[in-house]
Amino acid sequence: MANVISDETIEYVGILAKLELSEEEKEQAKSDMAKMLDYIDKLNELNTEKVEPMTHIFPVNNVFRDDVVVNGDEREAMLSNAPEQKDGSYVVPQTVE
């Protein structure tokens, strides 16, 4: 293992994660973190010279559609269901004094 994780680093990560780790768990976490960093080092050995940087593995196109009104102005139909209305608006009980 080329990457050595210090006890201070494990303590700091435990604080950030709001975890109380036993000594065994700290040792296991150190080992796991070192293995992860070794794996990342292994990935850094790959030749990525002709690989384009990307944010997604699939092409992302604009998924938004045009904003088209399909139901029109149905204000009167909606207000017809209201128990009380005034000046084209719903009348509701007062909630704040």
mmCIF file of N, CA and C in Angstrom:
data_model
loop_
_atom_site.group_PDB
_atom_site.id
_atom_site.type_symbol
_atom_site.label_atom_id
_atom_site.label_comp_id
_atom_site.label_asym_id
_atom_site.label_seq_id
_atom_site.Cartn_x
_atom_site.Cartn_y
_atom_site.Cartn_z
ATOM 1 N N MET A 1 0.831 -1.196 0.000
ATOM 2 C CA MET A 1 0.000 0.000 0.000
ATOM 3 C C MET A 1 0.870 1.251 0.000
ATOM 4 N N ALA A 2 0.737 2.013 -1.056
ATOM 5 C CA ALA A 2 1.523 3.233 -1.157
ATOM 6 C C ALA A 2 0.893 4.367 -0.367
ATOM 7 N N ASN A 3 -0.402 4.308 -0.185
ATOM 8 C CA ASN A 3 -1.114 5.371 0.519
ATOM 9 C C ASN A 3 -1.275 5.000 1.996
ATOM 10 N N VAL A 4 -0.711 5.818 2.850
ATOM 11 C CA VAL A 4 -0.801 5.578 4.280
ATOM 12 C C VAL A 4 -1.729 6.629 4.876
ATOM 13 N N ILE A 5 -2.762 6.161 5.549
ATOM 14 C CA ILE A 5 -3.745 7.052 6.163
ATOM 15 C C ILE A 5 -3.371 7.196 7.636
ATOM 16 N N SER A 6 -3.270 8.425 8.088
ATOM 17 C CA SER A 6 -2.874 8.651 9.482
ATOM 18 C C SER A 6 -4.075 8.516 10.417
ATOM 19 N N ASP A 7 -3.764 8.340 11.696
ATOM 20 C CA ASP A 7 -4.815 8.278 12.722
ATOM 21 C C ASP A 7 -5.579 9.600 12.785
ATOM 22 N N GLU A 8 -4.864 10.707 12.570
ATOM 23 C CA GLU A 8 -5.509 12.023 12.597
ATOM 24 C C GLU A 8 -6.542 12.158 11.487
ATOM 25 N N THR A 9 -6.212 11.603 10.313
ATOM 26 C CA THR A 9 -7.142 11.652 9.191
ATOM 27 C C THR A 9 -8.407 10.869 9.509
ATOM 28 N N ILE A 10 -8.249 9.694 10.094
ATOM 29 C CA ILE A 10 -9.409 8.873 10.465
ATOM 30 C C ILE A 10 -10.241 9.583 11.519
ATOM 31 N N GLU A 11 -9.588 10.203 12.497
ATOM 32 C CA GLU A 11 -10.313 10.962 13.527
ATOM 33 C C GLU A 11 -11.112 12.089 12.883
ATOM 34 N N TYR A 12 -10.478 12.803 11.958
ATOM 35 C CA TYR A 12 -11.118 13.938 11.292
ATOM 36 C C TYR A 12 -12.317 13.474 10.462
ATOM 37 N N VAL A 13 -12.144 12.388 9.709
ATOM 38 C CA VAL A 13 -13.249 11.856 8.910
ATOM 39 C C VAL A 13 -14.382 11.393 9.826
ATOM 40 N N GLY A 14 -14.030 10.789 10.955
ATOM 41 C CA GLY A 14 -15.051 10.369 11.917
ATOM 42 C C GLY A 14 -15.837 11.555 12.458
ATOM 43 N N ILE A 15 -15.146 12.651 12.732
ATOM 44 C CA ILE A 15 -15.813 13.866 13.218
ATOM 45 C C ILE A 15 -16.738 14.422 12.142
ATOM 46 N N LEU A 16 -16.239 14.498 10.902
ATOM 47 C CA LEU A 16 -17.055 15.016 9.808
ATOM 48 C C LEU A 16 -18.298 14.157 9.575
ATOM 49 N N ALA A 17 -18.141 12.843 9.707
ATOM 50 C CA ALA A 17 -19.257 11.926 9.490
ATOM 51 C C ALA A 17 -20.103 11.744 10.749
ATOM 52 N N LYS A 18 -19.683 12.389 11.837
ATOM 53 C CA LYS A 18 -20.375 12.280 13.124
ATOM 54 C C LYS A 18 -20.505 10.820 13.557
ATOM 55 N N LEU A 19 -19.365 10.125 13.484
ATOM 56 C CA LEU A 19 -19.294 8.722 13.881
ATOM 57 C C LEU A 19 -18.366 8.562 15.063
ATOM 58 N N GLU A 20 -18.733 7.673 15.953
ATOM 59 C CA GLU A 20 -17.836 7.275 17.038
ATOM 60 C C GLU A 20 -17.308 5.896 16.686
ATOM 61 N N LEU A 21 -16.040 5.835 16.317
ATOM 62 C CA LEU A 21 -15.448 4.582 15.871
ATOM 63 C C LEU A 21 -14.614 3.958 16.977
ATOM 64 N N SER A 22 -14.741 2.640 17.111
ATOM 65 C CA SER A 22 -13.882 1.924 18.049
ATOM 66 C C SER A 22 -12.498 1.805 17.408
ATOM 67 N N GLU A 23 -11.533 1.363 18.181
ATOM 68 C CA GLU A 23 -10.172 1.217 17.653
ATOM 69 C C GLU A 23 -10.140 0.221 16.497
ATOM 70 N N GLU A 24 -10.894 -0.861 16.608
ATOM 71 C CA GLU A 24 -10.957 -1.847 15.516
ATOM 72 C C GLU A 24 -11.542 -1.216 14.262
ATOM 73 N N GLU A 25 -12.612 -0.438 14.424
ATOM 74 C CA GLU A 25 -13.260 0.213 13.286
ATOM 75 C C GLU A 25 -12.330 1.251 12.648
ATOM 76 N N LYS A 26 -11.560 1.933 13.466
ATOM 77 C CA LYS A 26 -10.601 2.907 12.930
ATOM 78 C C LYS A 26 -9.544 2.215 12.086
ATOM 79 N N GLU A 27 -9.032 1.088 12.582
ATOM 80 C CA GLU A 27 -8.022 0.338 11.833
ATOM 81 C C GLU A 27 -8.605 -0.183 10.524
ATOM 82 N N GLN A 28 -9.855 -0.675 10.571
ATOM 83 C CA GLN A 28 -10.510 -1.172 9.358
ATOM 84 C C GLN A 28 -10.739 -0.026 8.371
ATOM 85 N N ALA A 29 -11.147 1.136 8.884
ATOM 86 C CA ALA A 29 -11.377 2.299 8.030
ATOM 87 C C ALA A 29 -10.063 2.749 7.377
ATOM 88 N N LYS A 30 -8.972 2.733 8.142
ATOM 89 C CA LYS A 30 -7.666 3.092 7.578
ATOM 90 C C LYS A 30 -7.302 2.162 6.435
ATOM 91 N N SER A 31 -7.511 0.877 6.657
ATOM 92 C CA SER A 31 -7.208 -0.115 5.635
ATOM 93 C C SER A 31 -8.087 0.096 4.398
ATOM 94 N N ASP A 32 -9.378 0.309 4.612
ATOM 95 C CA ASP A 32 -10.305 0.500 3.494
ATOM 96 C C ASP A 32 -9.976 1.765 2.698
ATOM 97 N N MET A 33 -9.678 2.845 3.406
ATOM 98 C CA MET A 33 -9.351 4.094 2.721
ATOM 99 C C MET A 33 -8.056 3.949 1.924
ATOM 100 N N ALA A 34 -7.090 3.259 2.467
ATOM 101 C CA ALA A 34 -5.826 3.037 1.760
ATOM 102 C C ALA A 34 -6.067 2.216 0.495
ATOM 103 N N LYS A 35 -6.940 1.202 0.584
ATOM 104 C CA LYS A 35 -7.256 0.396 -0.600
ATOM 105 C C LYS A 35 -7.950 1.239 -1.663
ATOM 106 N N MET A 36 -8.851 2.124 -1.236
ATOM 107 C CA MET A 36 -9.541 2.994 -2.195
ATOM 108 C C MET A 36 -8.541 3.907 -2.905
ATOM 109 N N LEU A 37 -7.636 4.497 -2.143
ATOM 110 C CA LEU A 37 -6.650 5.389 -2.738
ATOM 111 C C LEU A 37 -5.696 4.632 -3.662
ATOM 112 N N ASP A 38 -5.353 3.394 -3.295
ATOM 113 C CA ASP A 38 -4.522 2.571 -4.173
ATOM 114 C C ASP A 38 -5.239 2.295 -5.484
ATOM 115 N N TYR A 39 -6.542 2.047 -5.413
ATOM 116 C CA TYR A 39 -7.331 1.794 -6.623
ATOM 117 C C TYR A 39 -7.353 3.046 -7.511
ATOM 118 N N ILE A 40 -7.505 4.198 -6.898
ATOM 119 C CA ILE A 40 -7.500 5.446 -7.666
ATOM 120 C C ILE A 40 -6.137 5.646 -8.327
ATOM 121 N N ASP A 41 -5.061 5.327 -7.600
ATOM 122 C CA ASP A 41 -3.723 5.405 -8.195
ATOM 123 C C ASP A 41 -3.612 4.466 -9.393
ATOM 124 N N LYS A 42 -4.216 3.295 -9.289
ATOM 125 C CA LYS A 42 -4.197 2.333 -10.386
ATOM 126 C C LYS A 42 -4.925 2.915 -11.596
ATOM 127 N N LEU A 43 -6.065 3.572 -11.362
ATOM 128 C CA LEU A 43 -6.808 4.201 -12.457
ATOM 129 C C LEU A 43 -5.996 5.317 -13.110
ATOM 130 N N ASN A 44 -5.181 6.004 -12.324
ATOM 131 C CA ASN A 44 -4.350 7.079 -12.872
ATOM 132 C C ASN A 44 -3.268 6.563 -13.820
ATOM 133 N N GLU A 45 -3.002 5.275 -13.781
ATOM 134 C CA GLU A 45 -2.009 4.687 -14.676
ATOM 135 C C GLU A 45 -2.551 4.499 -16.094
ATOM 136 N N LEU A 46 -3.871 4.564 -16.252
ATOM 137 C CA LEU A 46 -4.483 4.350 -17.559
ATOM 138 C C LEU A 46 -4.132 5.479 -18.517
ATOM 139 N N ASN A 47 -3.973 5.117 -19.784
ATOM 140 C CA ASN A 47 -3.694 6.105 -20.813
ATOM 141 C C ASN A 47 -5.032 6.697 -21.271
ATOM 142 N N THR A 48 -5.267 7.930 -20.921
ATOM 143 C CA THR A 48 -6.521 8.600 -21.288
ATOM 144 C C THR A 48 -6.257 9.748 -22.258
ATOM 145 N N GLU A 49 -5.161 9.667 -22.976
ATOM 146 C CA GLU A 49 -4.752 10.761 -23.856
ATOM 147 C C GLU A 49 -5.790 11.063 -24.935
ATOM 148 N N LYS A 50 -6.400 10.045 -25.526
ATOM 149 C CA LYS A 50 -7.356 10.258 -26.617
ATOM 150 C C LYS A 50 -8.810 10.161 -26.142
ATOM 151 N N VAL A 51 -9.026 10.220 -24.856
ATOM 152 C CA VAL A 51 -10.379 10.125 -24.311
ATOM 153 C C VAL A 51 -10.894 11.521 -24.016
ATOM 154 N N GLU A 52 -12.050 11.850 -24.589
ATOM 155 C CA GLU A 52 -12.664 13.155 -24.363
ATOM 156 C C GLU A 52 -13.246 13.227 -22.955
ATOM 157 N N PRO A 53 -13.067 14.324 -22.256
ATOM 158 C CA PRO A 53 -13.716 14.478 -20.951
ATOM 159 C C PRO A 53 -15.219 14.534 -21.133
ATOM 160 N N MET A 54 -15.953 13.976 -20.174
ATOM 161 C CA MET A 54 -17.412 13.987 -20.274
ATOM 162 C C MET A 54 -18.036 14.058 -18.894
ATOM 163 N N THR A 55 -19.273 14.509 -18.872
ATOM 164 C CA THR A 55 -19.992 14.572 -17.604
ATOM 165 C C THR A 55 -20.956 13.411 -17.460
ATOM 166 N N HIS A 56 -21.360 12.804 -18.597
ATOM 167 C CA HIS A 56 -22.282 11.664 -18.588
ATOM 168 C C HIS A 56 -21.779 10.630 -19.586
ATOM 169 N N ILE A 57 -22.143 9.375 -19.353
ATOM 170 C CA ILE A 57 -21.705 8.348 -20.291
ATOM 171 C C ILE A 57 -22.570 8.336 -21.541
ATOM 172 N N PHE A 58 -23.782 8.903 -21.464
ATOM 173 C CA PHE A 58 -24.657 9.003 -22.619
ATOM 174 C C PHE A 58 -24.772 10.456 -23.032
ATOM 175 N N PRO A 59 -24.998 10.714 -24.321
ATOM 176 C CA PRO A 59 -25.167 12.106 -24.742
ATOM 177 C C PRO A 59 -26.399 12.719 -24.065
ATOM 178 N N VAL A 60 -26.253 13.930 -23.590
ATOM 179 C CA VAL A 60 -27.360 14.616 -22.930
ATOM 180 C C VAL A 60 -27.815 15.750 -23.831
ATOM 181 N N ASN A 61 -29.066 15.678 -24.228
ATOM 182 C CA ASN A 61 -29.649 16.729 -25.057
ATOM 183 C C ASN A 61 -30.645 17.497 -24.218
ATOM 184 N N ASN A 62 -31.045 18.645 -24.726
ATOM 185 C CA ASN A 62 -32.037 19.438 -24.015
ATOM 186 C C ASN A 62 -33.335 18.642 -23.934
ATOM 187 N N VAL A 63 -33.780 18.361 -22.717
ATOM 188 C CA VAL A 63 -34.971 17.541 -22.528
ATOM 189 C C VAL A 63 -36.216 18.383 -22.287
ATOM 190 N N PHE A 64 -36.078 19.693 -22.342
ATOM 191 C CA PHE A 64 -37.231 20.555 -22.118
ATOM 192 C C PHE A 64 -38.032 20.696 -23.401
ATOM 193 N N ARG A 65 -39.327 20.698 -23.260
ATOM 194 C CA ARG A 65 -40.203 20.888 -24.410
ATOM 195 C C ARG A 65 -40.634 22.345 -24.465
ATOM 196 N N ASP A 66 -41.177 22.736 -25.584
ATOM 197 C CA ASP A 66 -41.718 24.083 -25.705
ATOM 198 C C ASP A 66 -42.911 24.231 -24.780
ATOM 199 N N ASP A 67 -43.053 25.391 -24.193
ATOM 200 C CA ASP A 67 -44.163 25.668 -23.291
ATOM 201 C C ASP A 67 -45.370 26.073 -24.129
ATOM 202 N N VAL A 68 -46.288 25.121 -24.296
ATOM 203 C CA VAL A 68 -47.459 25.346 -25.127
ATOM 204 C C VAL A 68 -48.695 25.231 -24.252
ATOM 205 N N VAL A 69 -49.553 26.240 -24.285
ATOM 206 C CA VAL A 69 -50.800 26.215 -23.527
ATOM 207 C C VAL A 69 -51.783 25.307 -24.261
ATOM 208 N N VAL A 70 -52.314 24.303 -23.536
ATOM 209 C CA VAL A 70 -53.236 23.368 -24.181
ATOM 210 C C VAL A 70 -54.659 23.472 -23.631
ATOM 211 N N ASN A 71 -54.819 24.000 -22.417
ATOM 212 C CA ASN A 71 -56.160 24.020 -21.831
ATOM 213 C C ASN A 71 -56.782 25.421 -21.811
ATOM 214 N N GLY A 72 -56.066 26.431 -22.136
ATOM 215 C CA GLY A 72 -56.614 27.780 -22.225
ATOM 216 C C GLY A 72 -57.049 28.354 -20.887
ATOM 217 N N ASP A 73 -57.843 29.421 -20.952
ATOM 218 C CA ASP A 73 -58.304 30.118 -19.756
ATOM 219 C C ASP A 73 -59.601 29.489 -19.267
ATOM 220 N N GLU A 74 -59.548 28.767 -18.165
ATOM 221 C CA GLU A 74 -60.730 28.102 -17.611
ATOM 222 C C GLU A 74 -61.074 28.685 -16.246
ATOM 223 N N ARG A 75 -60.820 29.968 -16.067
ATOM 224 C CA ARG A 75 -61.042 30.619 -14.788
ATOM 225 C C ARG A 75 -62.493 30.476 -14.330
ATOM 226 N N GLU A 76 -63.420 30.735 -15.210
ATOM 227 C CA GLU A 76 -64.842 30.667 -14.827
ATOM 228 C C GLU A 76 -65.228 29.256 -14.410
ATOM 229 N N ALA A 77 -64.728 28.245 -15.101
ATOM 230 C CA ALA A 77 -65.048 26.859 -14.754
ATOM 231 C C ALA A 77 -64.482 26.509 -13.379
ATOM 232 N N MET A 78 -63.269 26.986 -13.081
ATOM 233 C CA MET A 78 -62.669 26.691 -11.775
ATOM 234 C C MET A 78 -63.398 27.439 -10.665
ATOM 235 N N LEU A 79 -63.732 28.699 -10.907
ATOM 236 C CA LEU A 79 -64.431 29.481 -9.887
ATOM 237 C C LEU A 79 -65.840 28.980 -9.648
ATOM 238 N N SER A 80 -66.433 28.302 -10.612
ATOM 239 C CA SER A 80 -67.791 27.792 -10.426
ATOM 240 C C SER A 80 -67.845 26.723 -9.341
ATOM 241 N N ASN A 81 -66.717 26.103 -9.017
ATOM 242 C CA ASN A 81 -66.667 25.084 -7.957
ATOM 243 C C ASN A 81 -66.437 25.687 -6.570
ATOM 244 N N ALA A 82 -66.134 26.965 -6.504
ATOM 245 C CA ALA A 82 -65.812 27.600 -5.221
ATOM 246 C C ALA A 82 -67.089 27.865 -4.433
ATOM 247 N N PRO A 83 -67.055 27.607 -3.112
ATOM 248 C CA PRO A 83 -68.225 27.916 -2.293
ATOM 249 C C PRO A 83 -68.489 29.421 -2.244
ATOM 250 N N GLU A 84 -67.417 30.229 -2.319
ATOM 251 C CA GLU A 84 -67.563 31.682 -2.298
ATOM 252 C C GLU A 84 -66.513 32.294 -3.200
ATOM 253 N N GLN A 85 -66.883 33.340 -3.932
ATOM 254 C CA GLN A 85 -65.934 34.036 -4.793
ATOM 255 C C GLN A 85 -66.248 35.524 -4.803
ATOM 256 N N LYS A 86 -65.213 36.301 -5.103
ATOM 257 C CA LYS A 86 -65.392 37.759 -5.142
ATOM 258 C C LYS A 86 -64.387 38.329 -6.136
ATOM 259 N N ASP A 87 -64.836 39.099 -7.068
ATOM 260 C CA ASP A 87 -63.993 39.761 -8.070
ATOM 261 C C ASP A 87 -63.074 38.781 -8.803
ATOM 262 N N GLY A 88 -63.576 37.609 -9.152
ATOM 263 C CA GLY A 88 -62.788 36.639 -9.909
ATOM 264 C C GLY A 88 -61.760 35.897 -9.088
ATOM 265 N N SER A 89 -61.885 35.890 -7.748
ATOM 266 C CA SER A 89 -60.940 35.180 -6.868
ATOM 267 C C SER A 89 -61.713 34.356 -5.852
ATOM 268 N N TYR A 90 -61.047 33.393 -5.264
ATOM 269 C CA TYR A 90 -61.638 32.589 -4.204
ATOM 270 C C TYR A 90 -61.692 33.409 -2.924
ATOM 271 N N VAL A 91 -62.745 33.198 -2.140
ATOM 272 C CA VAL A 91 -62.848 33.822 -0.818
ATOM 273 C C VAL A 91 -62.610 32.698 0.186
ATOM 274 N N VAL A 92 -61.618 32.904 1.062
ATOM 275 C CA VAL A 92 -61.270 31.898 2.066
ATOM 276 C C VAL A 92 -61.320 32.527 3.450
ATOM 277 N N PRO A 93 -61.482 31.705 4.487
ATOM 278 C CA PRO A 93 -61.503 32.269 5.845
ATOM 279 C C PRO A 93 -60.182 32.946 6.196
ATOM 280 N N GLN A 94 -60.252 33.998 6.995
ATOM 281 C CA GLN A 94 -59.057 34.690 7.434
ATOM 282 C C GLN A 94 -58.269 33.793 8.375
ATOM 283 N N THR A 95 -56.958 33.683 8.142
ATOM 284 C CA THR A 95 -56.135 32.816 8.989
ATOM 285 C C THR A 95 -55.152 33.612 9.843
ATOM 286 N N VAL A 96 -54.855 34.834 9.496
ATOM 287 C CA VAL A 96 -53.916 35.654 10.236
ATOM 288 C C VAL A 96 -54.633 36.931 10.667
ATOM 289 N N GLU A 97 -54.476 37.286 11.924
ATOM 290 C CA GLU A 97 -55.122 38.511 12.414
ATOM 291 C C GLU A 97 -54.163 39.662 12.430
#
